[in-house]
Coordinates of C-alpha atoms in Angstrom, one line a residue:
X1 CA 114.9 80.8 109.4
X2 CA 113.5 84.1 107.9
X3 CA 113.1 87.2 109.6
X4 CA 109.9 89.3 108.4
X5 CA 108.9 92.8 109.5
X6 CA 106.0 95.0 109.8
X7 CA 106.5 98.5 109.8
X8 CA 104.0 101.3 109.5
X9 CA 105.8 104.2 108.1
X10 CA 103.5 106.9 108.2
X11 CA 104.0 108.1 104.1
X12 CA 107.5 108.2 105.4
X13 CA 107.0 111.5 107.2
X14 CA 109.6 111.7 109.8
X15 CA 108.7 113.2 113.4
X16 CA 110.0 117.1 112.1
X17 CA 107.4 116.9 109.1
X18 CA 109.7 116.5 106.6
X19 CA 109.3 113.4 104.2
X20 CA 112.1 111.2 104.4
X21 CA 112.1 108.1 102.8
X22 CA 115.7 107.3 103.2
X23 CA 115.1 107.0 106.7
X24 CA 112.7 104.6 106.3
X25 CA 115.5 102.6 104.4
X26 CA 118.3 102.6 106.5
X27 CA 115.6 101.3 109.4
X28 CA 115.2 98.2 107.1
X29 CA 118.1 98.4 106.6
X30 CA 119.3 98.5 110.4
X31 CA 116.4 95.4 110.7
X32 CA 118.0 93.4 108.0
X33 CA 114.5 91.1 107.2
X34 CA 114.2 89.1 104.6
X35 CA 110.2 90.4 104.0
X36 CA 108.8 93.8 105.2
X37 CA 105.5 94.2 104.8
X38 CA 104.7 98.3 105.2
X39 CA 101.4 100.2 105.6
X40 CA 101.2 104.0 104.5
X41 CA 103.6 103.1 102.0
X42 CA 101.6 105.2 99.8
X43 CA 101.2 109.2 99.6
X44 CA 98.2 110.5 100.7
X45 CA 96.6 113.2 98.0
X46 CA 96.8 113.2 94.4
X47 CA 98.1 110.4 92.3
X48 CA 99.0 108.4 95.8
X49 CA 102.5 107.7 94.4
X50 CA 105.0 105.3 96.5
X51 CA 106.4 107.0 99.6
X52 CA 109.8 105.6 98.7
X53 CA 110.2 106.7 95.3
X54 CA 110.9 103.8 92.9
X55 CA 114.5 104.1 92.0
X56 CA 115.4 104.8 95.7
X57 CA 113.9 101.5 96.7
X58 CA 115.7 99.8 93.4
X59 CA 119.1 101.7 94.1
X60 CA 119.6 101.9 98.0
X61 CA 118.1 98.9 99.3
X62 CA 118.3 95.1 98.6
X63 CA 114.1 95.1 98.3
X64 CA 111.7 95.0 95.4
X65 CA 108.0 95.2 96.0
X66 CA 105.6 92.7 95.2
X67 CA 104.2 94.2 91.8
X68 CA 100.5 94.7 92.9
X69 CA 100.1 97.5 90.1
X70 CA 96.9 99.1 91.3
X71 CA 97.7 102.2 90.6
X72 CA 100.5 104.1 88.6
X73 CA 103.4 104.5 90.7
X74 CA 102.0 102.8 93.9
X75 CA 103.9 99.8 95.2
X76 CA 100.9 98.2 96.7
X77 CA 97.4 98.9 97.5
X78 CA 95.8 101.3 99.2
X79 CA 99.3 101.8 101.5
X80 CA 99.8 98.4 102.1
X81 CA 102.8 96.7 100.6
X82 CA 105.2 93.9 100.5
X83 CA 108.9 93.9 99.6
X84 CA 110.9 91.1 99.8
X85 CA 115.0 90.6 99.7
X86 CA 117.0 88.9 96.7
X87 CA 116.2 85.4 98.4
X88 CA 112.8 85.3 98.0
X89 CA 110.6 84.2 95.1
X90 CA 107.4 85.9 94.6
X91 CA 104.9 82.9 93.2
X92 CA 101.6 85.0 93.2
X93 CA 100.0 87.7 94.7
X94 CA 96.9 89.8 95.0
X95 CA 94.5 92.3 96.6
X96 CA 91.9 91.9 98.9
X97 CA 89.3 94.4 99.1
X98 CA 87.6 95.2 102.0
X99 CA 84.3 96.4 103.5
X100 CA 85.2 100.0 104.3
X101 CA 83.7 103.4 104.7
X102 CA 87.3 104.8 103.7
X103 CA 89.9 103.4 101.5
X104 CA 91.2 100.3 103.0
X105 CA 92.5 97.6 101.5
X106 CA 94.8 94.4 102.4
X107 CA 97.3 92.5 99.9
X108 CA 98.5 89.1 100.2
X109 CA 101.2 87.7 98.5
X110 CA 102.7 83.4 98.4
X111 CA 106.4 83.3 98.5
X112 CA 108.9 80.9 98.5
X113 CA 112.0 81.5 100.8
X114 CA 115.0 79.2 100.9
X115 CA 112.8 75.7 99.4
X116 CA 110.0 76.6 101.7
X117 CA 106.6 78.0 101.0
X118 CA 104.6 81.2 102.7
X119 CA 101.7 82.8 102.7
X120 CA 101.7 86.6 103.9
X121 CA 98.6 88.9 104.4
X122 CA 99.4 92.7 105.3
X123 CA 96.8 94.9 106.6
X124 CA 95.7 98.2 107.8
X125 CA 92.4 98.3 109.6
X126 CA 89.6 100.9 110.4
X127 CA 89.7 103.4 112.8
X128 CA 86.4 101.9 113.8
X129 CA 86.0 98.9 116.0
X130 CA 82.9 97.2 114.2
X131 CA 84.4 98.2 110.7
X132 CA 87.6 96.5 111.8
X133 CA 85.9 93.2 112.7
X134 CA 84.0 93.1 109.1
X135 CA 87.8 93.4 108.0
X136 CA 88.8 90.7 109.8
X137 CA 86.4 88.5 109.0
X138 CA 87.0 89.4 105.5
X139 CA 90.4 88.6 105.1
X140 CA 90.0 85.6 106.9
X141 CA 86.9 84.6 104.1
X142 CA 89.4 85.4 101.6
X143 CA 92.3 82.9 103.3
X144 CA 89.2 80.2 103.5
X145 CA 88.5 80.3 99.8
X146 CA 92.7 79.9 98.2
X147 CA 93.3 77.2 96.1
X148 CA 95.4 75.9 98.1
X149 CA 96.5 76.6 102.2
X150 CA 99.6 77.4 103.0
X151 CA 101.5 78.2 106.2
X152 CA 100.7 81.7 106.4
X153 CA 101.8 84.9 108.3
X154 CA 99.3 88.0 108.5
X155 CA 100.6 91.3 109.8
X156 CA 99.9 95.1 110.0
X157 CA 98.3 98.1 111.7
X158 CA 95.7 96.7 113.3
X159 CA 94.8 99.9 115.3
X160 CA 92.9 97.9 117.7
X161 CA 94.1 99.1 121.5
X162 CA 92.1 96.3 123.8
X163 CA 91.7 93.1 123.6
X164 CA 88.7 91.6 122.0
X165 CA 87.5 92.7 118.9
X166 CA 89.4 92.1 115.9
X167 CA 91.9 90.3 117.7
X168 CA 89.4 87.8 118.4
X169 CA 88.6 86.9 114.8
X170 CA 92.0 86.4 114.0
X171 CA 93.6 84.5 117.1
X172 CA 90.1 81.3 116.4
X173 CA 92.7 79.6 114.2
X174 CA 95.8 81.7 113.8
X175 CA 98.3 82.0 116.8
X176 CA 99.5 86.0 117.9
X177 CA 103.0 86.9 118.3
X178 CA 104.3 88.0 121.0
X179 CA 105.5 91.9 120.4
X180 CA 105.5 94.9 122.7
X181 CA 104.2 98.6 122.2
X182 CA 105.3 99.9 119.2
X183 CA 103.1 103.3 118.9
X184 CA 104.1 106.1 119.7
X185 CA 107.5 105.7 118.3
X186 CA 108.6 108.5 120.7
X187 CA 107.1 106.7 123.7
X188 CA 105.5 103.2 122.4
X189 CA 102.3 102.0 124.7
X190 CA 99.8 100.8 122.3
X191 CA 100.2 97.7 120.5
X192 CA 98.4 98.5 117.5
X193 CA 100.9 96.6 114.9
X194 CA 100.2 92.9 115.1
X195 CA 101.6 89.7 113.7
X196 CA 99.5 86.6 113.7
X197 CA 100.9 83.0 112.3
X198 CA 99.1 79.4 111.5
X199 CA 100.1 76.4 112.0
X200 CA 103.3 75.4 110.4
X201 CA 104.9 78.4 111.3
X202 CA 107.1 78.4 114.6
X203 CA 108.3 81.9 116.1
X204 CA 111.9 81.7 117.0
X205 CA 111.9 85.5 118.1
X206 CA 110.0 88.3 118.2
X207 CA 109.8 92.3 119.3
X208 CA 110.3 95.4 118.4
X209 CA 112.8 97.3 116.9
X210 CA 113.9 100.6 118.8
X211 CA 116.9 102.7 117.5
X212 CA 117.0 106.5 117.4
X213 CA 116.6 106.7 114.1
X214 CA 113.3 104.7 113.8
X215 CA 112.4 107.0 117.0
X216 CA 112.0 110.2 115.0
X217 CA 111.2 108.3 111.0
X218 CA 107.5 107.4 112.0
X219 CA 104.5 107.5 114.6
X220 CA 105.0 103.7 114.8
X221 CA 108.2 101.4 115.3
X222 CA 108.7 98.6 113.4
X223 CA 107.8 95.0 114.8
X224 CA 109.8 91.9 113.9
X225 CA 109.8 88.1 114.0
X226 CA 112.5 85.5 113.5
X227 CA 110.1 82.1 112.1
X228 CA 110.7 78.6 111.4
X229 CA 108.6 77.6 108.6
X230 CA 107.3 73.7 108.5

């Protein structure tokens, strides 16, 4: 089994406006999942540094992050990152670009966990319905032409609030997971943050993860699933 999370964390600006990356970590830490994948893991103005500095990653938590190196001291791309636990064996990994008017971006990465192999895409779409359906459809072009298929999980901030749309794209050949609100953290009733899985992957569990802490670290709550791979 492996337990993977998706957690938007907002540049890990907590609900009093202070920046609090340790926060962010003892949430992960509280979830305990063997992959996170995290969107607004990046600062927002100037060099667009890691939210979490490095050496608080490396020295408080059991993670590293899939080494995207876009940019200097950013662990991923365009916000979006992936950090897996000492158990898991990062095999390759790279970013997707995608049709934007604004910096977006997705990253996937192919990991091995415990002898078995997995395919992760995290995302954080538009604002705008019709960009987010070009996104869509983009990373799933991008999953069409790997050299090789995989079972594969892909999960993020979809900021889609109805049905329809780019949920649509993604659910022709890739089943959703079931997960409940998650934004606002304070009182969750949209279901922007999405996980979606293909064949080859079962879901054991799934939901979201409220605790006080995670209540007042972000706008969003973390989601979670407990998959079977194979």
């Amino acid at each position: 089994m492996v337990l993977i999370a998706s957690y938007n964390i907002r540049k890990a600006i907590a609900a009093d406006r202070r920046r609090r990356p340790e926060r962010i970590l003892e949430i992960l830490g509280e979830i305990g999942a063997d992959i996170v994948l995290l969107q607004e893991a990046d600062r927002r103005f100037g060099q667009r540094q890691s939210a979490i500095p490095m050496h608080m990653l490396t020295e408080h938590s059991p993670y590293r992050a899939v080494p995207y190196e876009m940019r200097p001291g950013s662990i991923g791309w365009h916000g979006n990152a992936v950090l897996v636990g000492p158990d898991v064996e990062i095999i390759r990994h790279l970013p997707l670009h995608l049709p934007t008017l604004e910096p977006r971006g997705a990253v996937l990465a192919d990991v091995r966990v415990r002898g078995e192999s997995l395919r992760l895409v995290g995302m954080h779409l538009d604002l705008s319905g019709l960009w987010r359906r070009k996104q869509a459809r983009a990373i799933l072009s991008e999953l069409d032409h790997q050299p090789d298929r995989l079972p594969t999980l892909l999960a993020g901030d979809l900021n889609e609030w109805r049905s329809g749309g780019c949920l649509r794209d993604f659910g022709q050949h890739h089943m959703p997971v079931a997960l409940g609100p998650s934004f606002h953290a304070r009182q969750p009733v949209g279901r922007l943050d999405r996980m979606f899985v293909s064949p080859g992957i079962k879901v054991l569990e799934s939901g979201v993860h409220h605790s006080l802490l995670a209540r007042n670290a972000s706008d969003h709550l973390p989601v979670w699933a407990r998959i079977r791979i194979g």
